[in-house]
Structures are given as C-alpha cells and as structure tokens.
Tab-separated table of C-alpha atoms in Angstrom:
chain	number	residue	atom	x	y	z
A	28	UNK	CA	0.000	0.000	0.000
A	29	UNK	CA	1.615	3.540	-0.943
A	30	UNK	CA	2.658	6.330	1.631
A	31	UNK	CA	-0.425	8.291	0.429
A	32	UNK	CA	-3.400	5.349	0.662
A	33	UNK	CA	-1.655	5.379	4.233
A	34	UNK	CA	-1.879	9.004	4.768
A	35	UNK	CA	-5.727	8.804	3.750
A	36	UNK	CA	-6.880	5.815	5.916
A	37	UNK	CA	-4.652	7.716	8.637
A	38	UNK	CA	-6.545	11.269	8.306
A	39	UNK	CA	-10.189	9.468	7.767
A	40	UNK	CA	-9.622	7.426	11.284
A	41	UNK	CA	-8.441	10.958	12.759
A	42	UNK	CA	-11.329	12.381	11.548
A	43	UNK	CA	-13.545	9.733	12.857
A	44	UNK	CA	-12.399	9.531	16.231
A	45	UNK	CA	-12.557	13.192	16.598
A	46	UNK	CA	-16.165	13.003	15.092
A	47	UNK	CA	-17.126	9.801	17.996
A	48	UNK	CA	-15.714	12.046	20.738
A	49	UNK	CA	-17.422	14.904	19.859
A	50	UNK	CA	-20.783	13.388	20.239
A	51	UNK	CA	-19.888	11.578	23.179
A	52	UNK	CA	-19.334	15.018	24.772
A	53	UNK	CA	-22.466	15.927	23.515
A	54	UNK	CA	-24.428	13.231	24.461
A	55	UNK	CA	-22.937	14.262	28.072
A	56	UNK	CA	-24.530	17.691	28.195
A	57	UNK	CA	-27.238	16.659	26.642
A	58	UNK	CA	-28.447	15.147	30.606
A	59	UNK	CA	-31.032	13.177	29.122
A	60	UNK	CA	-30.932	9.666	27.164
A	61	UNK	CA	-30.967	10.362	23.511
A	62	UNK	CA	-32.133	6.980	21.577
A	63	UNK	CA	-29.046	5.526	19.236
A	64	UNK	CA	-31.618	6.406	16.181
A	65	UNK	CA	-31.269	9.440	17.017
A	66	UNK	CA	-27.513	10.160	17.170
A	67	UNK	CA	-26.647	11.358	13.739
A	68	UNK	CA	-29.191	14.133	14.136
A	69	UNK	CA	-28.020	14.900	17.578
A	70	UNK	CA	-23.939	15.248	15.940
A	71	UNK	CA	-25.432	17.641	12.875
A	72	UNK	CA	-27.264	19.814	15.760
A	73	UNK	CA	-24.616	19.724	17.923
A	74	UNK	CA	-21.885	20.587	15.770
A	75	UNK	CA	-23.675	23.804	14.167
A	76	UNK	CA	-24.177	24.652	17.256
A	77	UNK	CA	-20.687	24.792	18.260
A	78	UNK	CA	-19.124	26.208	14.881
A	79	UNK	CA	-21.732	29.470	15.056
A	80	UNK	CA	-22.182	29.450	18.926
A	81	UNK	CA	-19.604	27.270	20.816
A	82	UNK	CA	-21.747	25.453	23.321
A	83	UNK	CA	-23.395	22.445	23.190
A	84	UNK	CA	-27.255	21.552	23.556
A	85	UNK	CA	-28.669	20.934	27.037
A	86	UNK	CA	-32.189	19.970	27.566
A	87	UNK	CA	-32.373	19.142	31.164
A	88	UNK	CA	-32.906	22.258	32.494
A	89	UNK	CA	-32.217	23.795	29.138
A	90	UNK	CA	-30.096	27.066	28.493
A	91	UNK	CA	-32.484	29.394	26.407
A	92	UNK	CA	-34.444	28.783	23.182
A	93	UNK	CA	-32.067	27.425	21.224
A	94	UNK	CA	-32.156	24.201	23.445
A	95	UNK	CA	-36.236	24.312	22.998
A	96	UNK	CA	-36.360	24.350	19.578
A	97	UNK	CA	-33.194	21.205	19.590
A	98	UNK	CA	-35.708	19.257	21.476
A	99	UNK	CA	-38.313	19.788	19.482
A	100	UNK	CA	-36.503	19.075	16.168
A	101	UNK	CA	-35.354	15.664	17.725
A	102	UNK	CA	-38.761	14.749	19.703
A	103	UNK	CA	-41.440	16.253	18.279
A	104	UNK	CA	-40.990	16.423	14.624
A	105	UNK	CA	-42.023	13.391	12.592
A	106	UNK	CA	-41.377	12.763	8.814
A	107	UNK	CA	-44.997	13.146	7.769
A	108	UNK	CA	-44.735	16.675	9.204
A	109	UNK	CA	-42.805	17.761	6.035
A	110	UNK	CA	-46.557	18.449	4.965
A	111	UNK	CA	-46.344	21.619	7.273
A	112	UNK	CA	-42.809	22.837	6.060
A	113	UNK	CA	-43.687	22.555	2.080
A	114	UNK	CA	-44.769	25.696	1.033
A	115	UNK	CA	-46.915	23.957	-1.717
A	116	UNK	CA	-48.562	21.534	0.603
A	117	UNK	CA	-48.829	23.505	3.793
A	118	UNK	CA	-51.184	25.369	2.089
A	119	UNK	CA	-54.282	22.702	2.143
A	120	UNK	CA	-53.606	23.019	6.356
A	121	UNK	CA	-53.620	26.386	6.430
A	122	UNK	CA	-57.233	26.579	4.530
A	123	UNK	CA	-58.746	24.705	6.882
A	124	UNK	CA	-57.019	26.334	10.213
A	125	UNK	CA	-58.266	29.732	9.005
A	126	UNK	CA	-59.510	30.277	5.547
A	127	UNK	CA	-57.931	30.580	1.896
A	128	UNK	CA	-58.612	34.021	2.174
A	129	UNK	CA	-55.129	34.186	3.892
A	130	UNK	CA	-53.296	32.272	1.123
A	131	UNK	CA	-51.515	34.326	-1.285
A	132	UNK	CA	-52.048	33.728	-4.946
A	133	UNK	CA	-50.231	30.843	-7.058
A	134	UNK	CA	-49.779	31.076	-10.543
A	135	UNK	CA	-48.024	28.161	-11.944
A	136	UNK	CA	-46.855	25.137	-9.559
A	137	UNK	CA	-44.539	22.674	-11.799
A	138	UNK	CA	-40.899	20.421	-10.921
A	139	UNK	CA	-39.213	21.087	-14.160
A	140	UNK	CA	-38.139	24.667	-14.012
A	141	UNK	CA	-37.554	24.816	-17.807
A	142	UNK	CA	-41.728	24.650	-17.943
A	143	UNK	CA	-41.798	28.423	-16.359
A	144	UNK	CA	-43.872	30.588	-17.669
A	145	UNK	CA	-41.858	33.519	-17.662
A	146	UNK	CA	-44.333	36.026	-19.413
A	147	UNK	CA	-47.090	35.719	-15.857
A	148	UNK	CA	-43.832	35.357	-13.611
A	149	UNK	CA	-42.676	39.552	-14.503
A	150	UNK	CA	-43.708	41.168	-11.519
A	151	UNK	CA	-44.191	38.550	-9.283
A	152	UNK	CA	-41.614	35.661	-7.575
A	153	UNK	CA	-40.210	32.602	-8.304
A	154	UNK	CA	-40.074	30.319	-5.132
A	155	UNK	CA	-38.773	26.779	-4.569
A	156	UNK	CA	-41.187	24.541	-1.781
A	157	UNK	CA	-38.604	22.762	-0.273
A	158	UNK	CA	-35.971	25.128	1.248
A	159	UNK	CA	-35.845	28.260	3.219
A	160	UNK	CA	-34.927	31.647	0.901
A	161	UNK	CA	-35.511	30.435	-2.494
A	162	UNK	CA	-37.029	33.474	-3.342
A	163	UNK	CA	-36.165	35.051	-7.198
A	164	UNK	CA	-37.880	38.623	-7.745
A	165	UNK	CA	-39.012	38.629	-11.513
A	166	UNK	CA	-38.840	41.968	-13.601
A	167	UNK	CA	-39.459	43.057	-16.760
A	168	UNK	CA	-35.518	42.501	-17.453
A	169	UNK	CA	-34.406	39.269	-15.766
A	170	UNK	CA	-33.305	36.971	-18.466
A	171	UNK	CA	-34.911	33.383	-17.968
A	172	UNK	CA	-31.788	31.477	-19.717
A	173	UNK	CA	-29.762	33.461	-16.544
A	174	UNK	CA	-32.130	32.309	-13.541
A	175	UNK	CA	-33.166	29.099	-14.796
A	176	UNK	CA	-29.719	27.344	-14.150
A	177	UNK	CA	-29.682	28.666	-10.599
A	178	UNK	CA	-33.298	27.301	-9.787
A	179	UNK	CA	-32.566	23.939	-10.968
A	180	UNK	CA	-29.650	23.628	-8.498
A	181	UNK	CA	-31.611	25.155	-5.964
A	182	UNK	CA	-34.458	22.158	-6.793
A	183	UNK	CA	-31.534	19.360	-6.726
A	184	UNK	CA	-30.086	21.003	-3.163
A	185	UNK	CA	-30.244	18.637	-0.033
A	186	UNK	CA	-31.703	21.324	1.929
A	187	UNK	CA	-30.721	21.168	5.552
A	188	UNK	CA	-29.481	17.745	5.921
A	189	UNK	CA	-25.928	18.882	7.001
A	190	UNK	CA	-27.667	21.013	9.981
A	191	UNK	CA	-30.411	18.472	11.185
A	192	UNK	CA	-33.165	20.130	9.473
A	193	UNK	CA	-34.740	16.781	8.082
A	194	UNK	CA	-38.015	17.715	7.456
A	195	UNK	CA	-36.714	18.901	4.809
A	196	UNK	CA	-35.424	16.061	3.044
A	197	UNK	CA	-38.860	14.881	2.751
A	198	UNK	CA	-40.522	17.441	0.691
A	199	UNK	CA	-41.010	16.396	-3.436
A	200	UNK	CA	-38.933	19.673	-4.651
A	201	UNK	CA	-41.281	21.864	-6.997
A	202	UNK	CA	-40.800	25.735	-8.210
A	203	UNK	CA	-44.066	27.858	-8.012
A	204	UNK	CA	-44.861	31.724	-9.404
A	205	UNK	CA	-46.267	33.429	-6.720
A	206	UNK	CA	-48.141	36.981	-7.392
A	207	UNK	CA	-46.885	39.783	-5.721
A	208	UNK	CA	-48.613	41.121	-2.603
A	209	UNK	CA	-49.262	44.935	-2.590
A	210	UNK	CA	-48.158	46.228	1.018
A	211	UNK	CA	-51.353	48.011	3.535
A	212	UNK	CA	-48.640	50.205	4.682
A	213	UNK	CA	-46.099	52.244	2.627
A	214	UNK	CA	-44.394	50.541	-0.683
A	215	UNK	CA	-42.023	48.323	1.323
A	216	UNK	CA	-43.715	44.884	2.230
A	217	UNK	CA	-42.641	43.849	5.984
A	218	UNK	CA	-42.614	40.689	7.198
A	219	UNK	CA	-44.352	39.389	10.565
A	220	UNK	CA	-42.659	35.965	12.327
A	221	UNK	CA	-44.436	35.075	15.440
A	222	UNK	CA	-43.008	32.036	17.800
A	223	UNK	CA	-45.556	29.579	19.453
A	224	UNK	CA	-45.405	27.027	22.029
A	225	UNK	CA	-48.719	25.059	21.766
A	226	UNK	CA	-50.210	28.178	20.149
A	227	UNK	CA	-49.077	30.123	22.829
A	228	UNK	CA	-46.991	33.193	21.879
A	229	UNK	CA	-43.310	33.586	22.984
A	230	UNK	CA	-41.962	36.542	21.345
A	231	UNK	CA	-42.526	37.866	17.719
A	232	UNK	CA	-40.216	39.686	15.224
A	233	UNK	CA	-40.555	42.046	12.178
A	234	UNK	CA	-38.812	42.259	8.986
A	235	UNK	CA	-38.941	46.169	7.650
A	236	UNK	CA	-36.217	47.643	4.651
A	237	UNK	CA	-38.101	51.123	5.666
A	238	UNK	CA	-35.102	52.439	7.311
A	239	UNK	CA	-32.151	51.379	5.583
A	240	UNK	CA	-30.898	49.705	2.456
A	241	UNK	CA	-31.086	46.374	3.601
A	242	UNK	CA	-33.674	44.252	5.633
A	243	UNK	CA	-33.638	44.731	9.511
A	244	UNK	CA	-35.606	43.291	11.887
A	245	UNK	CA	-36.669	43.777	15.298
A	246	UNK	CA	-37.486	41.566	17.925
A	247	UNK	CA	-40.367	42.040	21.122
A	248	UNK	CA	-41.607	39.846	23.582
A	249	UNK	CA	-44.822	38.193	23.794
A	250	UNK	CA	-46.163	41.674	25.372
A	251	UNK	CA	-44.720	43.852	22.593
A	252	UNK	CA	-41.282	44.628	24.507
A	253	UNK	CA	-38.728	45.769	22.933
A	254	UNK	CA	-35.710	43.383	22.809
A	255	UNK	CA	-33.023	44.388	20.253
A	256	UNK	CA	-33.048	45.301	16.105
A	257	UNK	CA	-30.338	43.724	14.192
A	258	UNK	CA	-29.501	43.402	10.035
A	259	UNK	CA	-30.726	40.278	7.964
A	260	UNK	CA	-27.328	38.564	8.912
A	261	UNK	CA	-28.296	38.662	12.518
A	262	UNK	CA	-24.452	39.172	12.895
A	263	UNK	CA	-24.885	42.044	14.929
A	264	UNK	CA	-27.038	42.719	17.599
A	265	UNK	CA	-27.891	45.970	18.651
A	266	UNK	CA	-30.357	47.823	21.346
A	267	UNK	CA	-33.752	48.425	20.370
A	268	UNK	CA	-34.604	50.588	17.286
A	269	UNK	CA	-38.075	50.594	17.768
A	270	UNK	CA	-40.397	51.033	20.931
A	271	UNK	CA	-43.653	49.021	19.930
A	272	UNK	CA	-44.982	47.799	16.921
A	273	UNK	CA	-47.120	50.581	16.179
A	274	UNK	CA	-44.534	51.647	13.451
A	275	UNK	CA	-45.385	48.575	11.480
A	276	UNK	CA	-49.026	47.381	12.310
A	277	UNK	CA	-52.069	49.118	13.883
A	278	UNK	CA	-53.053	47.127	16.956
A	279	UNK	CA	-56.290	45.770	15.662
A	280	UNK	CA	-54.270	44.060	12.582
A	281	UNK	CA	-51.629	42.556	14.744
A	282	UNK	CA	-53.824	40.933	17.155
A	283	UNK	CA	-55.966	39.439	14.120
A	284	UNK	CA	-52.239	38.334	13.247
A	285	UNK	CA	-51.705	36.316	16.293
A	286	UNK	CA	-54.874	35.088	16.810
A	287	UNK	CA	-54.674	33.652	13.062
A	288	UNK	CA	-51.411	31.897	14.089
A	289	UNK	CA	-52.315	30.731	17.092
A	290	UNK	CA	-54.564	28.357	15.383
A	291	UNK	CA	-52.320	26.948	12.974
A	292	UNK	CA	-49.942	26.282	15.610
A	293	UNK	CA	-51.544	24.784	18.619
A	294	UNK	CA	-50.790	21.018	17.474
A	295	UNK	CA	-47.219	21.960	17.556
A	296	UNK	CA	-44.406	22.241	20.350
A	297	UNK	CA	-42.643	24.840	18.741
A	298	UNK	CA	-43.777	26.630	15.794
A	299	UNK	CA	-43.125	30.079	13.518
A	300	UNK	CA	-45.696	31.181	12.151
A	301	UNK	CA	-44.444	33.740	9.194
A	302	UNK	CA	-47.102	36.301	7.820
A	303	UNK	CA	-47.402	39.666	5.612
A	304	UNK	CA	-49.979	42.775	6.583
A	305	UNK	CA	-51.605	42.901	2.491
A	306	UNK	CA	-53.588	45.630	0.971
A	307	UNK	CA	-56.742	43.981	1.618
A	308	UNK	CA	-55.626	40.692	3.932
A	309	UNK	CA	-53.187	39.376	6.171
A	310	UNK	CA	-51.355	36.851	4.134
A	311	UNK	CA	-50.007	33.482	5.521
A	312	UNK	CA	-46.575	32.922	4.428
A	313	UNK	CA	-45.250	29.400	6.179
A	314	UNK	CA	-44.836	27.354	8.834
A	315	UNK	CA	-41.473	27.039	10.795
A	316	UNK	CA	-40.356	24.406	13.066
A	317	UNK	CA	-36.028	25.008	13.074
A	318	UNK	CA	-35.702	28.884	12.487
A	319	UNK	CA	-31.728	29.075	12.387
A	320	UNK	CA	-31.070	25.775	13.139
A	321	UNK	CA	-31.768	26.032	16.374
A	322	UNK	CA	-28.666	28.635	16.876
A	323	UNK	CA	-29.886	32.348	17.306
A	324	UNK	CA	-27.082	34.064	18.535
A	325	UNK	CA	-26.885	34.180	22.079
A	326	UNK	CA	-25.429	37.497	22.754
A	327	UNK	CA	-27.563	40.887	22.999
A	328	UNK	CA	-27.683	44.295	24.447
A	329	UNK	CA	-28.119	44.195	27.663
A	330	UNK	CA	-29.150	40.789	27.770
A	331	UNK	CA	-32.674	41.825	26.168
A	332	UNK	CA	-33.198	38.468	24.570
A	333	UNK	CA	-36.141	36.584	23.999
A	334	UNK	CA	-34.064	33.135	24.056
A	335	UNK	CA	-33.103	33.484	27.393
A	336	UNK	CA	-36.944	33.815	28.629
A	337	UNK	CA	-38.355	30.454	27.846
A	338	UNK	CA	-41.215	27.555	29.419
A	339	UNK	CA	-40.214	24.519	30.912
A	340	UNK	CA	-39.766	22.147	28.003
C-alpha cells in the first residue's frame, strides 16, 4: 500500500475519532438519554451549534431557546410533518385552520423549471417549496436562460441535511410563481414571524427595509417589549430601534395576526408562524419548526433576549 493510501486511511480514522468524541461530549450535556436512532441528528445539531455558537445543547434544564427548539426538532418532529414545512402543501392546512382568504395567490406550480412561464412570472416571484430563501424577484428585465440554471440547483439542493433540518429532506422539490402582494402600509412589504409554544406566543419579530438599504428586523416579547433590532445577517445585535410595533401594524391588525397563528400552531411544540400585513388581507406565508437551526445568537444588548426567557420544556 503507498505512503499516500496510508496518509488517507490515517486522516479518515483521525477524523472519525474526533467526530465519535465529539458526540460523546455531547451526548454528556445533553443530561437526558438520547435513543441511538437518534444520534446522527443529535452530531449535525450539535456541531452547528458549536461552529456558530460554541456550546453544546442541554435539555435538562435547558439554556435558552435554542435548546427548545433542539428538542423539538429531535422529539417532536415526525417525517410526515414535512406536509407543514412545504410551502406547496402547507397550504391545504392552512385553509382549513383559518380560511384561503389568507393564502396568497399561485400562478403556476410545476418540478421542471424549464416549464416556467416567464411572461405571468414579470412582476411577481419565483419560489422553490422545499428550502428556506428560495425566493427570485421577476422583472421586466431578468433573463430566464440566466435564472433558470440557478433554480434547478436550488431544486436538486439537499436542503438542511448537514444542519439536522430533516423535514426537509422529505418534501417532493417543486418551483411555483407566486403573485406579488401589494403592502397596507407604505411601498415596502414587511414581514411578521411570530413564535408559538402550543399556540401560545413567545416573542414575535418584524422584517422592515423602511429604514435602511437592507432588511432589519426587530425583535419584542410576547407583550410587545422591545428586545433588540439587528440586520438580515443577525451578525450584529444591537439595542432596540423601535419602541412598539405601532410603526409597522395598527393594533387591531396585529392581534388578528396572532390570533390567526395561534390556530395553525396549537398542534405543535414549537412553531413560527411567518405572515405579511396585504392591501386587503393578512397573508399566511409558512410554517417554521427550526428557524436558524436552532442557533440564534446568544449574545444581545443588555441581555434583552427573547431566548433566554423560555417555558419549561
């Protein structure tokens, strides 16, 4: 056997041992029994956790939110809830929760992206159902034979596998045109993600490009507190930029908001609930059950952080 088929078995041992002591670590601060069909789930969630926050899931007497939406991921989510996290699919559940009135309006639905109709798609979005920010604005000027390539690949991508996110892996990958939704408020179109327990609300967030060029959004407790604002990276976190969320949505609208997702989530341990404030409607956007892989960062002014105020779990 050569020096360098000796190198290679020598680095992929290495790398394995370091891999089985890693998750035995993990499996330590875990402090509860974690079922051996479970354990390659348990590695993917533990390891993102530790590249992007360097600590390790704990779910007896878990650390903050991060650890309750972990649990969840490995204990309460089942492969046929991939229903809930297709944005195709999802949509049959959410007409019966609360209405189609809250669905926005599909225009073609198809798995070979080549079958686009660009001509209805001008104006309006391109989306993929099985992934999370697929989302291709269409104008009068994007060249099809540019995007098309780039949708494909998004179609043929593993989604979340490497982080845990298995739900995912589940969903029959299909590209939809979805019609633009003309904002109530303003021309910018903000979006509303609300955080339930059982349908019961834990904090809520707002996406807004109002005040700057790109997307920031800002975060309150379940009694519209504020906790911090930070950019669309979430790299930085930074004191509240906003007092309530009067700047966004009148107080009738937003509690019609909540109400509306508290009924699609009450089957479900933990669940977002994503939403827009439309001319005429609120729209339903999707379903969450592993916002950020379970890894919000931890840090925040003054400690004003929703993921450190959370239920017993």
């Amino acid at each position: 056997m050569s020096s360098t088929s000796l190198n290679l078995k020598a680095n992929q041992m290495a790398r394995t041992i370091r891999q089985i002591l890693f998750l035995l670590r993990a499996l330590s601060k875990a402090g509860i029994w974690i079922p051996l069909r479970k354990w390659r789930q348990f590695y993917l969630i533990a390891l993102t956790r530790w590249s992007r926050n360097q600590y390790l899931p704990r779910f007896a007497r878990g650390q903050d939110y991060n650890d309750m939406i972990a649990f969840a991921a490995l204990f309460q989510l089942t492969e046929d809830m991939s229903k809930y996290t297709d944005k195709i699919l999802v949509r049959e559940y959410i007409k019966q929760c609360i209405g189609d009135q809250h669905l926005s309006e599909i225009l073609q639905v198809t798995d070979d992206p080549y079958s686009l109709n660009f001509e209805s798609a001008r104006g309006n979005y391109i989306k993929t159902n099985n992934s999370s920010g697929h989302v291709w604005p269409i104008s009068q000027n994007t060249k099809a034979s540019h995007l098309l390539p780039e949708i494909e690949g998004a179609l043929n991508q593993t989604y979340g596998t490497e982080k845990g996110e298995r739900l995912y892996q589940h969903i029959a990958p299909k590209v939809f045109i979805e019609k633009t939704i003309e904002p109530r408020r303003g021309s910018g179109l903000d979006e509303f993600k609300f955080i339930f327990h059982y349908g019961h609300l834990l904090w809520m967030y707002v996406g807004s490009s109002k005040e700057a060029e790109k997307k920031m959004w800002h975060c309150f407790d379940h009694e519209q507190n504020p906790l911090y604002s930070c950019f669309d990276d979430c790299r930085e976190l930074r004191d509240p930029k906003h007092q309530n969320m009067d700047c966004f949505i009148d107080s009738e609208a937003l509690s019609k908001m909540i109400e509306l997702g508290k009924k699609c989530t009450e089957p479900f341990h933990f669940c977002r609930f994503d939403s827009f404030l439309a001319k005429d409607e609120i729209i339903f956007s999707e379903l969450t059950f592993m916002p950020q892989s379970a890894n919000w960062i931890r840090n925040a002014p003054e400690g004003k952080l929703a993921l450190q105020r959370f239920p017993e779990f």
